[in-house]
Tab-separated table of C-alpha atoms and ligand atoms in Angstrom:
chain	number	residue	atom	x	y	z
A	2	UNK	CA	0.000	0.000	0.000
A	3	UNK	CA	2.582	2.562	-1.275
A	4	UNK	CA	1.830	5.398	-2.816
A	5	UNK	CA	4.635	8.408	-4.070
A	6	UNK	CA	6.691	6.148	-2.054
A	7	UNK	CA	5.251	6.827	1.152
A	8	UNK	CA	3.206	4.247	2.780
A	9	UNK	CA	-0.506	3.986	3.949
A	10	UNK	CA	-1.522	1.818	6.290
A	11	UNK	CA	-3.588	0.228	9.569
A	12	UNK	CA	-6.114	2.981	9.996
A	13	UNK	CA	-5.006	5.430	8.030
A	14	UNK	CA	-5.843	3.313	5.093
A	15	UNK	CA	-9.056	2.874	6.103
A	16	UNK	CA	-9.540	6.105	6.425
A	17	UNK	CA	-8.590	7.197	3.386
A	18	UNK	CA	-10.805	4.510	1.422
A	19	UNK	CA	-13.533	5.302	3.803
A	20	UNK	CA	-13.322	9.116	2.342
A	21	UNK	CA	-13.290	7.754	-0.989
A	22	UNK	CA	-16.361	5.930	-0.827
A	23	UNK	CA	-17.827	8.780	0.500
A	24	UNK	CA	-16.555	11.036	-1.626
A	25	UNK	CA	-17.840	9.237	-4.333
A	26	UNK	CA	-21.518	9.118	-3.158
A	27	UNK	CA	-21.458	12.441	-2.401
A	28	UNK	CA	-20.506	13.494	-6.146
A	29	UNK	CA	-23.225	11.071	-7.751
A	30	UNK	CA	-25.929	12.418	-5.758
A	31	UNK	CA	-24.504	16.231	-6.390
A	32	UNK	CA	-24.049	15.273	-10.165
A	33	UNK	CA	-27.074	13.526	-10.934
A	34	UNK	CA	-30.391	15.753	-11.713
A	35	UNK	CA	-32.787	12.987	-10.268
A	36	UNK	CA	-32.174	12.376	-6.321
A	37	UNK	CA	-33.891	9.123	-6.416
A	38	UNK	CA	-32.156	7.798	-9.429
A	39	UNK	CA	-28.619	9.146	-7.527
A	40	UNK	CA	-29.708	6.966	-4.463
A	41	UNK	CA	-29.800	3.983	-7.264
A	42	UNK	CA	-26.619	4.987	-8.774
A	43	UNK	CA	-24.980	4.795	-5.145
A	44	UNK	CA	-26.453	1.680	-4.334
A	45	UNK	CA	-24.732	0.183	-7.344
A	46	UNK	CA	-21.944	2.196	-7.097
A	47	UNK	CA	-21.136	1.050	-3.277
A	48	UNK	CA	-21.953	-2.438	-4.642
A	49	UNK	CA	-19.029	-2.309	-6.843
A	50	UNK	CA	-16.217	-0.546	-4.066
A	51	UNK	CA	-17.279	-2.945	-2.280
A	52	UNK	CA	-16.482	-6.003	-4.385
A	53	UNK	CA	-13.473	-4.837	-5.237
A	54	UNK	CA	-12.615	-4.155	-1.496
A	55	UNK	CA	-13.840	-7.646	-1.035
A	56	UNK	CA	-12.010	-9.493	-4.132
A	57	UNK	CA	-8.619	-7.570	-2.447
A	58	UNK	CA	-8.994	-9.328	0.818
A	59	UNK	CA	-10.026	-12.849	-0.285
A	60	UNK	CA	-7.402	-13.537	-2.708
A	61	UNK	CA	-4.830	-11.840	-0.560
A	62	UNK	CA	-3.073	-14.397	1.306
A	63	UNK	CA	-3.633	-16.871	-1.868
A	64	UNK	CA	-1.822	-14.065	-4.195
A	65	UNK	CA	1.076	-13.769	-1.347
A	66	UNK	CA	1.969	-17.673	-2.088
A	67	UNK	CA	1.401	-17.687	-5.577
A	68	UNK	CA	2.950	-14.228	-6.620
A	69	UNK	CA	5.372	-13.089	-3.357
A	70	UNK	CA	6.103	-9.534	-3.883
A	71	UNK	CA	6.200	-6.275	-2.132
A	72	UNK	CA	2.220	-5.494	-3.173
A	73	UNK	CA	1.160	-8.884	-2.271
A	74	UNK	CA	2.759	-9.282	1.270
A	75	UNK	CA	1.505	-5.620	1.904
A	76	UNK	CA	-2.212	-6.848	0.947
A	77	UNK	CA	-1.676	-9.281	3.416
A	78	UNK	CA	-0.481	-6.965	6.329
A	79	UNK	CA	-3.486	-4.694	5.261
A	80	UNK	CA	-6.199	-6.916	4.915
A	81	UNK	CA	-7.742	-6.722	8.149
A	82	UNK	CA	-7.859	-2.614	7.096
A	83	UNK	CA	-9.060	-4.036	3.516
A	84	UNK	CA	-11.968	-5.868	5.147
A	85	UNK	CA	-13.221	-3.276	7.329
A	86	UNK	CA	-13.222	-0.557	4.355
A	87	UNK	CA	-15.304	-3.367	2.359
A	88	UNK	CA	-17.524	-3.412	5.453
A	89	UNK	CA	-17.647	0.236	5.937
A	90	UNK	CA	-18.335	0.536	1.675
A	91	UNK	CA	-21.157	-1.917	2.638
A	92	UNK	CA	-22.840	0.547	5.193
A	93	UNK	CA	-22.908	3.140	3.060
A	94	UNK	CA	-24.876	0.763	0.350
A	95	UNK	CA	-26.897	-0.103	2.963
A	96	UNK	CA	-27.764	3.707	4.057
A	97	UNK	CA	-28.119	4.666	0.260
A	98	UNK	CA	-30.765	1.600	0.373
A	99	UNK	CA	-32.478	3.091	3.229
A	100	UNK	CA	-32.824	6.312	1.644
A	101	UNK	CA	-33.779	4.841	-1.443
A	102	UNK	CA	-36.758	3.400	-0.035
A	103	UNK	CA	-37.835	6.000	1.727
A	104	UNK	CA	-37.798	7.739	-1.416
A	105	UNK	CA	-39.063	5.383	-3.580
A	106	UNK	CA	-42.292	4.262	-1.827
A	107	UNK	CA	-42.559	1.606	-4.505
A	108	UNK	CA	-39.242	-0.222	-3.495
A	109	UNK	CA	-40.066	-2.082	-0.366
A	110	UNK	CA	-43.502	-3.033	-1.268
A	111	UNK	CA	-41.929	-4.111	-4.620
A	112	UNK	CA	-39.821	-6.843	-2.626
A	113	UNK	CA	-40.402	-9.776	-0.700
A	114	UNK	CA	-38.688	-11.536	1.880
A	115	UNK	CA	-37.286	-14.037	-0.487
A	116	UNK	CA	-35.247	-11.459	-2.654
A	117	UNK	CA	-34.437	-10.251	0.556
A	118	UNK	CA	-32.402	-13.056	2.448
A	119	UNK	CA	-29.500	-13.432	0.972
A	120	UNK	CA	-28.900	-9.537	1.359
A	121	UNK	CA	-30.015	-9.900	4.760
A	122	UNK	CA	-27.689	-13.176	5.529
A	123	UNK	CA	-24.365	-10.720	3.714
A	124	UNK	CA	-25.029	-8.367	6.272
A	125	UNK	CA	-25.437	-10.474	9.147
A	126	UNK	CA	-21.712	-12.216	8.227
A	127	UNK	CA	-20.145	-8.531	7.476
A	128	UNK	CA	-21.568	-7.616	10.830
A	129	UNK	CA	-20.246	-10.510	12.600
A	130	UNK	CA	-16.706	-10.504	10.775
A	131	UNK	CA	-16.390	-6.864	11.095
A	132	UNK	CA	-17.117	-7.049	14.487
A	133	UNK	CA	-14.910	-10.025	15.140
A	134	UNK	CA	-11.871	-8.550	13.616
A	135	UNK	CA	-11.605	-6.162	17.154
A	136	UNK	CA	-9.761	-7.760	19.932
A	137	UNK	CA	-13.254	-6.855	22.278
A	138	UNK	CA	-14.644	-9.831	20.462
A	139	UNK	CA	-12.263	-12.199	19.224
A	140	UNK	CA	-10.400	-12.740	22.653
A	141	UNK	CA	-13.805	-14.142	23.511
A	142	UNK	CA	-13.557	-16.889	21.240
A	143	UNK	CA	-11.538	-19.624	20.597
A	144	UNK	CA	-9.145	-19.434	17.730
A	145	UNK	CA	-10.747	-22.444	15.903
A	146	UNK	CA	-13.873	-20.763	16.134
A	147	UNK	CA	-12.813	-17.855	15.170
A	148	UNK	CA	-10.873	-19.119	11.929
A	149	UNK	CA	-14.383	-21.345	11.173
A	150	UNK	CA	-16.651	-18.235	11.374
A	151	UNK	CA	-14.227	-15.963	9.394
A	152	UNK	CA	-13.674	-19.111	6.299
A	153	UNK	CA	-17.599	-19.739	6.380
A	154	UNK	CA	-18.729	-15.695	6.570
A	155	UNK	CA	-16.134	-14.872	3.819
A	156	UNK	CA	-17.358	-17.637	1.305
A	157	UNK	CA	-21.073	-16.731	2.187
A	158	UNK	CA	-20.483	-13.188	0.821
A	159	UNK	CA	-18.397	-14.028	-1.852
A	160	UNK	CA	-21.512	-16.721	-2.990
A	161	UNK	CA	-23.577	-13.559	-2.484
A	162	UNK	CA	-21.951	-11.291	-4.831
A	163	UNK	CA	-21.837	-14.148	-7.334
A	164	UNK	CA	-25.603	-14.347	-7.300
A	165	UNK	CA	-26.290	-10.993	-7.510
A	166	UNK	CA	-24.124	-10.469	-10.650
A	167	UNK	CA	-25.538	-13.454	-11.756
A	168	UNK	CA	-29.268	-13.311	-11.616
A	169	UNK	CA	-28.551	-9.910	-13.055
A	170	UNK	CA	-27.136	-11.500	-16.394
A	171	UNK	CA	-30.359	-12.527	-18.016
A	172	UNK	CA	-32.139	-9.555	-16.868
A	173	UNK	CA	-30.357	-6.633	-17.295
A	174	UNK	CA	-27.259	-6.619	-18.955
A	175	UNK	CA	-24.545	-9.324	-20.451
A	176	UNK	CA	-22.260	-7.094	-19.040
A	177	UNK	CA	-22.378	-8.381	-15.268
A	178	UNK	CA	-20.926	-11.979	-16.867
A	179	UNK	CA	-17.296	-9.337	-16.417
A	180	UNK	CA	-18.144	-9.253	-12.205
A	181	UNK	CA	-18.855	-12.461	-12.587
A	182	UNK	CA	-16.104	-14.298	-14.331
A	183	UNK	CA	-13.403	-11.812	-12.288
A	184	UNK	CA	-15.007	-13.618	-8.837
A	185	UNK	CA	-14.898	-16.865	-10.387
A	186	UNK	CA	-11.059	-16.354	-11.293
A	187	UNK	CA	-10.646	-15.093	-7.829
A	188	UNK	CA	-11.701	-18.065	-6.283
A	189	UNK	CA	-9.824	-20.365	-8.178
A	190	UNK	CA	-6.676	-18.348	-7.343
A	191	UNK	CA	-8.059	-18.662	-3.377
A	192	UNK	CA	-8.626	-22.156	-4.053
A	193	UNK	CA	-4.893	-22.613	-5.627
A	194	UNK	CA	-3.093	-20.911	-2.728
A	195	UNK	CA	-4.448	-22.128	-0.232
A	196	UNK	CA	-4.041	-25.990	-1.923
A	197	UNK	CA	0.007	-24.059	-2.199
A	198	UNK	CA	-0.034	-22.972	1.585
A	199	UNK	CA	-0.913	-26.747	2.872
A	200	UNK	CA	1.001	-28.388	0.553
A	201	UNK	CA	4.336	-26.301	1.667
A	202	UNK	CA	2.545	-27.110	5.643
A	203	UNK	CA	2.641	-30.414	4.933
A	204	UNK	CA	6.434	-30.575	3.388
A	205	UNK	CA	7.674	-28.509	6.285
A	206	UNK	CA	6.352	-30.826	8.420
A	207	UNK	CA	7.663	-34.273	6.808
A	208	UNK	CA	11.224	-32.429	6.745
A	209	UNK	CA	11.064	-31.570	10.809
A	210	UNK	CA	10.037	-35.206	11.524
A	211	UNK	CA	12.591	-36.271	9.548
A	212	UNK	CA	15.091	-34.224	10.903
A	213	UNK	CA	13.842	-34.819	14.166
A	214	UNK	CA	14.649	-39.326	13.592
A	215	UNK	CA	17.793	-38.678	11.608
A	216	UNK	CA	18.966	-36.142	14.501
A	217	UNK	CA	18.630	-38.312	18.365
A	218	UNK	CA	19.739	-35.352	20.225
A	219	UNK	CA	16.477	-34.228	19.411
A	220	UNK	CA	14.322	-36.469	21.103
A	221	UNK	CA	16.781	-36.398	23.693
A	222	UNK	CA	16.572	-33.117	25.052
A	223	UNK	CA	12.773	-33.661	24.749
B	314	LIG	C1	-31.174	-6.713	2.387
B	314	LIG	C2	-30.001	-6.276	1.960
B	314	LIG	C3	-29.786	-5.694	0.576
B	314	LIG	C4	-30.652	-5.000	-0.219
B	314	LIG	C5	-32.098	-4.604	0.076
B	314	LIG	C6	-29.939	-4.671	-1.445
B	314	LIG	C7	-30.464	-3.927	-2.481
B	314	LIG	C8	-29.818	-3.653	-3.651
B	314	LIG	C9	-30.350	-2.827	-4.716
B	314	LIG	C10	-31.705	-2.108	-4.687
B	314	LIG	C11	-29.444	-2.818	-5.709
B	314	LIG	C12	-29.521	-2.023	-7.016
B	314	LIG	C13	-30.397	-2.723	-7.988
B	314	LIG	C14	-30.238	-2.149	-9.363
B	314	LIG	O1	-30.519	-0.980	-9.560
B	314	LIG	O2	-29.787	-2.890	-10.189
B	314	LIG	C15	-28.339	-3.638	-5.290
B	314	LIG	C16	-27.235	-3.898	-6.065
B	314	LIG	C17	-26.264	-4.792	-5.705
B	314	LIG	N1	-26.058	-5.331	-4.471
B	314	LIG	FE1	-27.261	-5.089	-2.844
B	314	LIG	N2	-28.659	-5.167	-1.360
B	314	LIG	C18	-28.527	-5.811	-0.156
B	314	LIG	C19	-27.393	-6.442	0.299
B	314	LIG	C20	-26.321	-6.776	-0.474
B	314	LIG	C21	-25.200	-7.594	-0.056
B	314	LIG	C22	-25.002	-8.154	1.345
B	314	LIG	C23	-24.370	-7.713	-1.128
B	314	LIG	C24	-23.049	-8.422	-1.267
B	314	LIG	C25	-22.450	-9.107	-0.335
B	314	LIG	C26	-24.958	-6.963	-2.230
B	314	LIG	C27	-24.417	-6.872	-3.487
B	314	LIG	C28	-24.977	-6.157	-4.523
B	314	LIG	C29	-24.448	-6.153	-5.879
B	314	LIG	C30	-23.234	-6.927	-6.368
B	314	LIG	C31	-25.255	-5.301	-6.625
B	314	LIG	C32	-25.130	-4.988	-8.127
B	314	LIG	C33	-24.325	-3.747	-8.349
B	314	LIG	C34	-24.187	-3.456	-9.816
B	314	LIG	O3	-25.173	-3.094	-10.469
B	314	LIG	O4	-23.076	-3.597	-10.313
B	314	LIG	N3	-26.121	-6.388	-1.779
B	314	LIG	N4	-28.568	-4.111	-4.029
């Protein structure tokens, strides 16, 4: 996370994404003659920081084994920062949302609790992974639990955003095959690295226990 050779990071990062998002709203709504229509344009406009936020901090630890560079191994130190600016991206869709439908009295009416889970389910897995990714919470769980809830809630939302690009195929636009195909590349390069990462567990270990027979000094000073 370099920029002009100076570094951003932890907070600071967030920060600064967080004012980007925001910035960004603020211009469609100012630039756009139709308030209503604006509150769309954010909606899908947050969608889409969001994603991207999203894609960075899924494939990041994959991309670290796979491609080790500078970039990558500073995704990785970011990514908890990453994951709360997707989060924080996410509240603002969710406020443009609000706004829309109080705006739009057709919207709500105009959707039923089925198109409404799996919207609802995303937000209840940002809320618990955001919230989980402060010490206040995750000293109060076990590390196994915590690793379970943070693998299941990050698959859940990527499975969301891959439904919503792709039930929007058909319907409104070709176009949303591009989201689409870019999430399914990015979770075959998860699913890669992370097949990398255990395979490279898995040698370290064979080479300690061997180590550990060829060498009885070892065992000895066990
Ligand atoms: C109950 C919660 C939610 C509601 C009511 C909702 C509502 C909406 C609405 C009204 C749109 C714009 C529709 C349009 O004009 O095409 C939209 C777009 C979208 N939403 Fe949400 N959303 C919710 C939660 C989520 C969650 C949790 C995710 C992802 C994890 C998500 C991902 C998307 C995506 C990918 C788009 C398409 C953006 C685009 O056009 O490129 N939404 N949502």
């Amino acid at each position: 996370m370099s920029a002009n050779g100076r570094t951003i990071s932890g907070w600071k990062l967030f920060w600064l994404i967080g004012a980007l998002v925001l910035a960004m709203s603020a211009l469609i709504l100012l630039l756009g003659p139709d308030p209503v229509e604006g509150l769309r344009s954010v909606i899908r406009a947050t969608a889409r920081t969001s994603f991207t936020l999203f894609l960075a901090a899924f494939v990041a630890s994959s991309l670290a084994t796979l491609v080790p560079n500078a970039f990558t191994r500073g995704l990785v130190r970011e990514r908890r920062y990453v994951g709360l600016s997707f989060a924080f991206s996410h509240l603002v869709h969710f406020a443009a949302i609000v706004g829309y439908g109080a705006l739009n009295p057709q919207f709500w009416p105009g959707r039923s609790a089925l198109t409404n889970t799996p919207g609802t389910i995303g937000y209840v897995f940002i809320l618990l992974l955001a919230a989980t990714s402060f010490r206040y919470f995750s000293q109060r769980m076990t590390a196994a639990a915590w690793k379970r809830l943070h693998t299941i809630g990050i698959w859940v939302i990527a499975v969301i955003f891959g439904y919503s690009f792709f039930k929007r195929i058909p319907t409104m636009s070709a176009l949303y095959a591009i989201p689409f195909s870019i999430l399914c590349a990015a979770v075959a390069v998860r699913l890669v690295g992370k097949w990398a990462q255990a395979t490279r567990r898995r040698q370290a270990q064979t080479r300690s226990s061997t180590r550990n027979t060829l060498n009885p000094h070892v065992l000895e000073s066990l």
